[in-house]
Coordinates of C-alpha atoms and ligand atoms in Angstrom, one line a residue:
X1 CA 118.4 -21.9 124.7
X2 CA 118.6 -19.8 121.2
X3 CA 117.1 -16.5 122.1
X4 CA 116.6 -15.8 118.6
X5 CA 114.1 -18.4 118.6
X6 CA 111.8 -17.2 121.2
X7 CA 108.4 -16.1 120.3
X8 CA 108.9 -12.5 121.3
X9 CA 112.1 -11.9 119.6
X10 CA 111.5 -13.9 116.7
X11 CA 108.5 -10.9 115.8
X12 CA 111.8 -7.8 115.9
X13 CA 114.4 -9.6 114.0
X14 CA 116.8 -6.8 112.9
X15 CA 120.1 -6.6 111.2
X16 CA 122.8 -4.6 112.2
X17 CA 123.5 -2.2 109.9
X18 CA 120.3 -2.1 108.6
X19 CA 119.6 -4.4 105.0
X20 CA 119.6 -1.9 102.4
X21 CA 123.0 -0.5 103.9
X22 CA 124.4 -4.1 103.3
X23 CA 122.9 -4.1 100.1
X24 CA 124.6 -1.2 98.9
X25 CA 127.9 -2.7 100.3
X26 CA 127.0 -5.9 98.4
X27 CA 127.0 -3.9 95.6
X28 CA 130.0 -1.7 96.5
X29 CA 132.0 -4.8 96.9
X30 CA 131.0 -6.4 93.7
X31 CA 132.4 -2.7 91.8
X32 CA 135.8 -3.0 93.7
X33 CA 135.7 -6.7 92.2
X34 CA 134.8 -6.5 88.7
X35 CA 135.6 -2.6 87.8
X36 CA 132.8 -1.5 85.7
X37 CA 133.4 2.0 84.2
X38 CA 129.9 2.3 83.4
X39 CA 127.0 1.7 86.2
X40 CA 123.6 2.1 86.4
X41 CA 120.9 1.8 89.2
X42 CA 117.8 1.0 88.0
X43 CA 115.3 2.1 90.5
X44 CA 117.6 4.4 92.1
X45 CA 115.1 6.2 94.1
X46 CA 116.4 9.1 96.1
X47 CA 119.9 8.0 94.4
X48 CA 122.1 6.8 98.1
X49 CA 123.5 3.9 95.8
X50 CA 124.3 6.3 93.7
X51 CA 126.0 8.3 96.0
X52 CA 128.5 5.8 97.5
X53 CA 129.0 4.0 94.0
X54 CA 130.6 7.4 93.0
X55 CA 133.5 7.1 95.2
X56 CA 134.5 4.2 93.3
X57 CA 137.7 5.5 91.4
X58 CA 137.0 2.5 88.5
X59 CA 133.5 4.5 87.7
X60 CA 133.8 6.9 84.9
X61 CA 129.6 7.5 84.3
X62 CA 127.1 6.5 87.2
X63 CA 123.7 7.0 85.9
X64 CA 120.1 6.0 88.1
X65 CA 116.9 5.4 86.6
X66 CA 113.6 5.9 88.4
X67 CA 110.1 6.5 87.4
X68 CA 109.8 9.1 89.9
X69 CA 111.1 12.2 89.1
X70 CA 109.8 13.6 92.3
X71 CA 111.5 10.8 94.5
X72 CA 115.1 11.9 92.7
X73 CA 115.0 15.5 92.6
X74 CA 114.6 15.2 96.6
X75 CA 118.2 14.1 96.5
X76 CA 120.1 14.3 93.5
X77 CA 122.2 17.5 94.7
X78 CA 123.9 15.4 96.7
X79 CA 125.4 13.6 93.9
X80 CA 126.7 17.2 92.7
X81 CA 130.4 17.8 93.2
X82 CA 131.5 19.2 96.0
X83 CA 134.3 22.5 96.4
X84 CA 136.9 20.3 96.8
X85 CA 136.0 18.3 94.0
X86 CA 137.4 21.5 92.0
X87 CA 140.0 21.8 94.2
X88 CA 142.0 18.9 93.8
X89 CA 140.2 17.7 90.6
X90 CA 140.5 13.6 90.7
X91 CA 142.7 11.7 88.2
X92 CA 139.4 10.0 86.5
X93 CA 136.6 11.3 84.5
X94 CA 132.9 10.8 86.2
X95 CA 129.7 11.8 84.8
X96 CA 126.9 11.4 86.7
X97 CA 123.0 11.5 85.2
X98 CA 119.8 10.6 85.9
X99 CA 116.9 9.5 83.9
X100 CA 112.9 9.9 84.3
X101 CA 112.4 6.5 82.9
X102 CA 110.9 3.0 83.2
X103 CA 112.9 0.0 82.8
X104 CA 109.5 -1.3 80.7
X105 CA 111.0 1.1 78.2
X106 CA 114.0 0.7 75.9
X107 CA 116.9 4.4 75.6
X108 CA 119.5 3.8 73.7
X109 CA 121.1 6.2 76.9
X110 CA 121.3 3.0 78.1
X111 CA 123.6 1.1 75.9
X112 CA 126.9 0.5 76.6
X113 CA 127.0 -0.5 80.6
X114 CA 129.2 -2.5 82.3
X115 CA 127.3 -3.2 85.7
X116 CA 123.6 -2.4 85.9
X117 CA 122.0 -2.5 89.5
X118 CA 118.1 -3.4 90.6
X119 CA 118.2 -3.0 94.2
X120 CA 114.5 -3.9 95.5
X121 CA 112.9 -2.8 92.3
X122 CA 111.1 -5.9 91.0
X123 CA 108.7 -6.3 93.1
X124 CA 107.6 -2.9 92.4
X125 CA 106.7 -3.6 88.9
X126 CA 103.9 -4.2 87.1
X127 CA 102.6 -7.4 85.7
X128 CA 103.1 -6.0 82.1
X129 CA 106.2 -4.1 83.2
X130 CA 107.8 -7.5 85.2
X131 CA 106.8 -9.1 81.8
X132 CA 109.1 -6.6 79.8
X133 CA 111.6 -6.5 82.0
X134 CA 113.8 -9.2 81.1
X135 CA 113.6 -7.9 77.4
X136 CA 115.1 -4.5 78.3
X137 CA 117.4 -5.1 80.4
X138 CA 118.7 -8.2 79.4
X139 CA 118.3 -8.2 76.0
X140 CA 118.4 -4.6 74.9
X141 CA 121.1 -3.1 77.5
X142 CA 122.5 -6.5 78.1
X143 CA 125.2 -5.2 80.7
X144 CA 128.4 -7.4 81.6
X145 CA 127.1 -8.0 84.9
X146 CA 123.3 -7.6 86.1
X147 CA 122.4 -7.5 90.1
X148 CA 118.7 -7.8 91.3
X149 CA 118.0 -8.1 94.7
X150 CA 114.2 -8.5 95.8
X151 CA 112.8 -9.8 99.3
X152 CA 112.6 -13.4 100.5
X153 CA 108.7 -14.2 101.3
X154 CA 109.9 -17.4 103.3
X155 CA 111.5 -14.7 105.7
X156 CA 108.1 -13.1 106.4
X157 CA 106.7 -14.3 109.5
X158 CA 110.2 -13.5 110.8
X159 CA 109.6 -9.9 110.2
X160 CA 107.1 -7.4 112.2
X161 CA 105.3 -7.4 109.2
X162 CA 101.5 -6.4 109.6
X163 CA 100.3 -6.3 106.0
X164 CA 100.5 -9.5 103.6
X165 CA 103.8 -7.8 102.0
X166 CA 106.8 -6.0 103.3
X167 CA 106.0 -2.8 101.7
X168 CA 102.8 -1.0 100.1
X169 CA 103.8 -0.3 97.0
X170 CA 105.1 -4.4 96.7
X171 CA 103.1 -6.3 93.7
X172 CA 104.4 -9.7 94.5
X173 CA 106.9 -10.9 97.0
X174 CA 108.8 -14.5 95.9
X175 CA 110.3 -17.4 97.8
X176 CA 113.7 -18.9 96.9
X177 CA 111.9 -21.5 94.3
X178 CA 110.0 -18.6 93.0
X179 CA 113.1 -15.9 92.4
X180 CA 115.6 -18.7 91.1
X181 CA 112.9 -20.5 88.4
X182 CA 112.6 -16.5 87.0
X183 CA 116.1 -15.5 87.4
X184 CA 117.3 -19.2 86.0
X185 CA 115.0 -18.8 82.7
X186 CA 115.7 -15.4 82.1
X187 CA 119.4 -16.0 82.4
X188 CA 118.7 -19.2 79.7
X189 CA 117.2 -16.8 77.9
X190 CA 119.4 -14.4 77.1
X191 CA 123.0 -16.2 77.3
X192 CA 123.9 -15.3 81.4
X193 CA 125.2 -17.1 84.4
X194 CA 123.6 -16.7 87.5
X195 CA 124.7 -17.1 91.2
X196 CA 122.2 -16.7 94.2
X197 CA 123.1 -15.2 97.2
X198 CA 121.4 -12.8 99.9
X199 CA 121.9 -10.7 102.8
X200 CA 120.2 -11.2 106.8
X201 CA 120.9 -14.7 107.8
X202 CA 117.9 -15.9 109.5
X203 CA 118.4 -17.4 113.0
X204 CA 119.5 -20.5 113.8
X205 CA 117.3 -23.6 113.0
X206 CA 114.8 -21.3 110.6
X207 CA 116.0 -22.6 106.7
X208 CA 114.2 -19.9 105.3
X209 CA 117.1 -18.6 103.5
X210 CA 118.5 -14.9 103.2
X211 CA 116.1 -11.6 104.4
X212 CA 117.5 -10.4 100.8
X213 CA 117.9 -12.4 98.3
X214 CA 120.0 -11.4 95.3
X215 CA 121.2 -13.2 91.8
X216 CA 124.1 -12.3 90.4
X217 CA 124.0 -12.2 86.5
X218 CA 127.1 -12.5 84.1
X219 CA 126.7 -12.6 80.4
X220 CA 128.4 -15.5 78.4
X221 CA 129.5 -13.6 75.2
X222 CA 131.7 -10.9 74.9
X223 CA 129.9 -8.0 73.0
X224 CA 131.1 -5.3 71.2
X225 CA 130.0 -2.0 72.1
X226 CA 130.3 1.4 69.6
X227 CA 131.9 4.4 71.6
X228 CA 129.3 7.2 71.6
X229 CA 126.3 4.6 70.8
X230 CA 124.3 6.8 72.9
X231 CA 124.1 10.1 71.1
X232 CA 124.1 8.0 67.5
X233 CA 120.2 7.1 68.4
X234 CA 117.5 9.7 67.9
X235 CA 114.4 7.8 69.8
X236 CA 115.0 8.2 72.9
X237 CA 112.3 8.1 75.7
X238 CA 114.0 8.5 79.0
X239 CA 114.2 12.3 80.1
X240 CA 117.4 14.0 81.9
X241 CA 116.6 15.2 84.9
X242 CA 119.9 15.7 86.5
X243 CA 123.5 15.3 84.8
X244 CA 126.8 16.6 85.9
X245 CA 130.5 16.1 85.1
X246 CA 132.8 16.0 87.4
X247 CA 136.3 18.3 87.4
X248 CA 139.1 15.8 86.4
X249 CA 142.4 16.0 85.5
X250 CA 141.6 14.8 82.0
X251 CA 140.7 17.8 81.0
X252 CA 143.3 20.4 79.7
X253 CA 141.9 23.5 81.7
X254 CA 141.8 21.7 85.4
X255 CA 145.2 20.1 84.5
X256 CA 146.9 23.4 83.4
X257 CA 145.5 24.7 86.6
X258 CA 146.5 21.9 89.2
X259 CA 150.5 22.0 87.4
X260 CA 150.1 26.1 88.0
X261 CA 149.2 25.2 91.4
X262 CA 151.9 22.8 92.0
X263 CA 155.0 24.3 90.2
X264 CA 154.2 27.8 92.2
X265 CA 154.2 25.5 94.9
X266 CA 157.2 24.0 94.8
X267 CA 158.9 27.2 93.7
X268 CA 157.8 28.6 97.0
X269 CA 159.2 25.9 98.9
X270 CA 162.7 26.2 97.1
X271 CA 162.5 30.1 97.2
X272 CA 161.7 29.7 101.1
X273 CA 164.6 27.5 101.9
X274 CA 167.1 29.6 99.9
X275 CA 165.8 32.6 101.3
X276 CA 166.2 30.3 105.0
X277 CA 169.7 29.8 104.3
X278 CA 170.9 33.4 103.8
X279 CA 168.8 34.5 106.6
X280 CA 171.2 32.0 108.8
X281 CA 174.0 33.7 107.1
X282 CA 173.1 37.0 107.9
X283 CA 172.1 36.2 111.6
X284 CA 175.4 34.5 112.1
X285 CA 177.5 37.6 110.6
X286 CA 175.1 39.9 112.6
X287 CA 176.1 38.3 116.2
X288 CA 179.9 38.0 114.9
X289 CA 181.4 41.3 115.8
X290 CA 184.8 40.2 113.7
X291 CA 183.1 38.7 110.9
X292 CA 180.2 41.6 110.6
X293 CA 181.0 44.8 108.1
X294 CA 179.5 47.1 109.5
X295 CA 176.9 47.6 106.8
X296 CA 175.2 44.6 107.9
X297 CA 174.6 45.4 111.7
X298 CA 171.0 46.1 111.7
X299 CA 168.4 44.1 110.1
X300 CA 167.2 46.6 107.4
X301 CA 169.9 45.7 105.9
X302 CA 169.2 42.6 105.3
X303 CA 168.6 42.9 101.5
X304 CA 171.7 45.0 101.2
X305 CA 173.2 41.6 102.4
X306 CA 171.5 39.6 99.7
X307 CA 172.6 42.1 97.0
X308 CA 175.9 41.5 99.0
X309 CA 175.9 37.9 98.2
X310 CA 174.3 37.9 94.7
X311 CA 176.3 35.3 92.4
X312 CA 176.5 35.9 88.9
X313 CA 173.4 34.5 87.2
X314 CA 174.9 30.5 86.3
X315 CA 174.1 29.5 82.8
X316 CA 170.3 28.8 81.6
X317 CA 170.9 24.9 81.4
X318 CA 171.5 24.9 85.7
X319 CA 169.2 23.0 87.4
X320 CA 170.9 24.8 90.3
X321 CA 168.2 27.4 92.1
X322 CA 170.1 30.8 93.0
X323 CA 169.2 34.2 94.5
X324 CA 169.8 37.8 92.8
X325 CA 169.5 40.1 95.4
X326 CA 165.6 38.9 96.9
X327 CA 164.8 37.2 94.0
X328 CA 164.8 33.5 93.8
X329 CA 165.4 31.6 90.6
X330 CA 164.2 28.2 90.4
X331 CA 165.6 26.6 87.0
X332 CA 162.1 24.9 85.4
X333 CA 164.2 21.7 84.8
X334 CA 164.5 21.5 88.9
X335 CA 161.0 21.8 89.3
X336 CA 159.9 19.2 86.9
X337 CA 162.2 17.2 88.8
X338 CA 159.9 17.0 92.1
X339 CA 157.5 13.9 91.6
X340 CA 154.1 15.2 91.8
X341 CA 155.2 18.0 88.7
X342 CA 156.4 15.0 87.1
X343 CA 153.1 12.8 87.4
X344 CA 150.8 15.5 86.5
X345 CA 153.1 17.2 83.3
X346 CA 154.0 13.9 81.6
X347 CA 157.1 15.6 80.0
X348 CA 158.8 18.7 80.1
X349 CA 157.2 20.4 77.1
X350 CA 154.2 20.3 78.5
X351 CA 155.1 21.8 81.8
X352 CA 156.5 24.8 80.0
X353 CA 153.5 25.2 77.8
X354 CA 151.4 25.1 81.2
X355 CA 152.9 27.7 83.3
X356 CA 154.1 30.1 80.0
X357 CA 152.0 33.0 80.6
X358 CA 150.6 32.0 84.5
X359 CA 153.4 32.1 86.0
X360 CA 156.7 34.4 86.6
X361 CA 159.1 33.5 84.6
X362 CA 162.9 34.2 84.0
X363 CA 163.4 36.5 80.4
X364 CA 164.5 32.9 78.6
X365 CA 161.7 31.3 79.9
X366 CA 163.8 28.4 82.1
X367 CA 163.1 29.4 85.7
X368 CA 160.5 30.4 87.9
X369 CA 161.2 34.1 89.6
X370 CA 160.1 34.5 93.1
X371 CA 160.6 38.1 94.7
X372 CA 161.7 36.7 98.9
X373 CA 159.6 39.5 100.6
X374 CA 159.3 36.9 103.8
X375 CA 160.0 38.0 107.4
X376 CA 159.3 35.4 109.8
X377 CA 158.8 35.7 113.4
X378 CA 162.6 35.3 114.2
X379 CA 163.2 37.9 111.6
X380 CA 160.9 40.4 113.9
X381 CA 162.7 39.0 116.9
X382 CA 166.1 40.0 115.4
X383 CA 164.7 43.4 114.6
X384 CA 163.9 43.9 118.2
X385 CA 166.7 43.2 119.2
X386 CA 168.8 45.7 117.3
Ligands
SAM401 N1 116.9 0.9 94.7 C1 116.6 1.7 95.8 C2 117.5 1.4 97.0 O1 118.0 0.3 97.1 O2 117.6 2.3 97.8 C3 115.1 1.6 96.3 C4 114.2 1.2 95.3 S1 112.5 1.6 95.8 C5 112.2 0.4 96.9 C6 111.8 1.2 94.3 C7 112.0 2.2 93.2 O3 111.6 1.7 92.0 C8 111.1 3.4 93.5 O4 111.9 4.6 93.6 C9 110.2 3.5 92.3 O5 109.8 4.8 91.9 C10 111.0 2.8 91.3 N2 110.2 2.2 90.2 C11 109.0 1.6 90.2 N3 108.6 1.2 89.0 C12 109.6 1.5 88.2 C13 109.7 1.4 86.8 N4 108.8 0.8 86.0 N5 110.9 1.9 86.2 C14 111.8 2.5 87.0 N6 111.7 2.6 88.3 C15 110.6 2.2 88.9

């Protein structure tokens, strides 16, 4: 016997996760397909599309739409970036705003997208809104690719549902026939494909069709889009409530900084393992009673050693790193051969123009100067012991 048929059960069908979490993987998987740079949630509510659509690394502006200013301020800071954002500014460019608007209502801000989301947002419309709809969205934004989701009526008596529709605020809930014969003329209309698809099986033996269901939209024509359309238009009607741009790498100031960052880096590691070396030198001459001068025999004398050892400075075109006394030179040529330096810098000019000025650098400018004051642990051992 189907237990999801029983009487009892059939009144608490659940899905596991819950709907909208599918819905928002629906989505997530259709970005990771199709790599819009520019998204928008219509609808967005308290913005959690919007917050895992900007992990996305193809997403370069995420913008929601809601009527309710209220219901977006309650979470918009988490769409904010976070300390490590500036930390280890990302590779990509993201802007993220959000609009006081209603998709009745034509903003140039809205011009230009690649995907546009309507998660559950029909069926909160208006008749005169539901009407205009299409026109906007469609017509005016006209996005590569649309996705509207609204619920499935024929799921209904499935769900504890007490009131006629699944939600209060709900104007009209449609069957399959219903959602199709719209989505089918509207895609007519305006020169789209469409493919229907849902999310929440229904048990077995109940054709009712998806919990969800959802048409996918794709537009026929290719369509040129001006760069900057945006700020060109003076009438616009939406209102910013929230916008923020990300730290990126695209940008001169957090690129200088991340190169600083990684060249001192990498100097340090260098300077550490030359400073390593003579250490084991020193160590080795210390506990050699034939080899030892006695100059060396205690460990204060450690940098006398290194003077000891200094090597005439090798000419500036080296890539060779060297110590004078405790200072370690790291030729810039050796650094902007590690791969990281390389990826970020682009070319060599650029890493000299970067750390000129932020970070120590030889007279000539081709090295990185590091002063060895390190003692380690064994270092202190060694000193106890003399
Ligand atoms: N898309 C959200 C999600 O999946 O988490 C939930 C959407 S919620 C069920 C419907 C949202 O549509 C509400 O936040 C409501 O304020 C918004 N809304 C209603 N009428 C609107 C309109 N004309 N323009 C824009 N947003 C509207």
């Amino acid at each position: 016997m189907d237990v999801m048929l029983q009487k009892d059960e059939l009144t608490k069908v659940t899905f596991t996760p819950p709907l909208y979490k599918q819905r928002y993987h629906f989505v997530k998987q259709l970005v990771s397909e199709h790599k819009p740079k520019k998204v928008a949630d219509l609808g967005c509510s308290e913005c959690k599309l919007l917050w895992m659509l900007k992990f996305c690394n193809c997403i370069e502006v995420l913008v929601g739409v809601d009527i309710s200013e209220e219901v977006m301020k309650e979470k918009m800071h988490t769409l904010s970036p976070l300390p490590v954002d500036y930390l280890q500014p990302s590779e990509r460019s993201l802007t993220v705003v959000l609009y006081r608007g209603s998709v009745a209502h034509k903003d140039p801000c809205m011009l230009g997208f690649d995907m546009i989301t309507c998660i559950e947002l029909i069926e909160h419309l208006e008749a005169n809104e539901l009407e205009t709809f299409p026109e906007v969205v469609f017509g005016f934004m006209s996005p590569t690719i649309i996705v509207i989701s609204t619920p499935n009526s024929e799921f209904n008596p499935l769900l504890q549902t007490v009131t006629l529709f699944r939600h209060p605020d709900h104007k009209f809930e449609w069957n399959r026939a219903q959602f199709q014969n719209w989505a089918q003329e509207i895609a007519a209309r305006y020169d789209y494909m469409v493919e229907f698809t849902g999310l929440g099986v229904p048990p077995p033996g109940k054709d009712v069709g998806f919990c969800t269901q959802i048409g996918v939209f794709v537009r026929k024509y290719l369509k040129h889009v001006e760069p900057n359309i945006c700020e060109k238009h003076q009438d616009h009607v939406y209102k910013t409530v929230f916008k923020v741009v990300y730290p990126s790498l695209k940008e001169e100031k957090y690129l200088r900084n991340a190169v600083v960052n990684e060249v001192h880096r990498t100097a340090e590691i260098i300077a550490r393992r030359l400073w390593n070396q003579r250490w084991s030198q020193y160590k080795k001459h210390y506990n050699d009673p034939v080899e030892t001068e006695p100059q060396f025999q205690s460990h204060r004398c450690f940098r006398n050693y290194l003077e000891y050892l200094s090597v005439p400075e090798p000419d500036s075109a080296s890539i060779q790193p060297f110590m004078n006394g405790n200072t370690a030179h790291i030729p810039l040529v050796k650094i902007f051969s590690f791969p990281k330096v390389k990826q970020l810098c682009g070319n060599y000019e650029t890493l000299r123009r970067f750390v000129a000025g932020n970070i120590a650098l030889s007279s000539d400018e081709s090295a990185v100067v590091i002063v060895t004051d390190y003692e380690d642990d064994e270092q202190k051992d060694f000193a106890d012991m003399s």
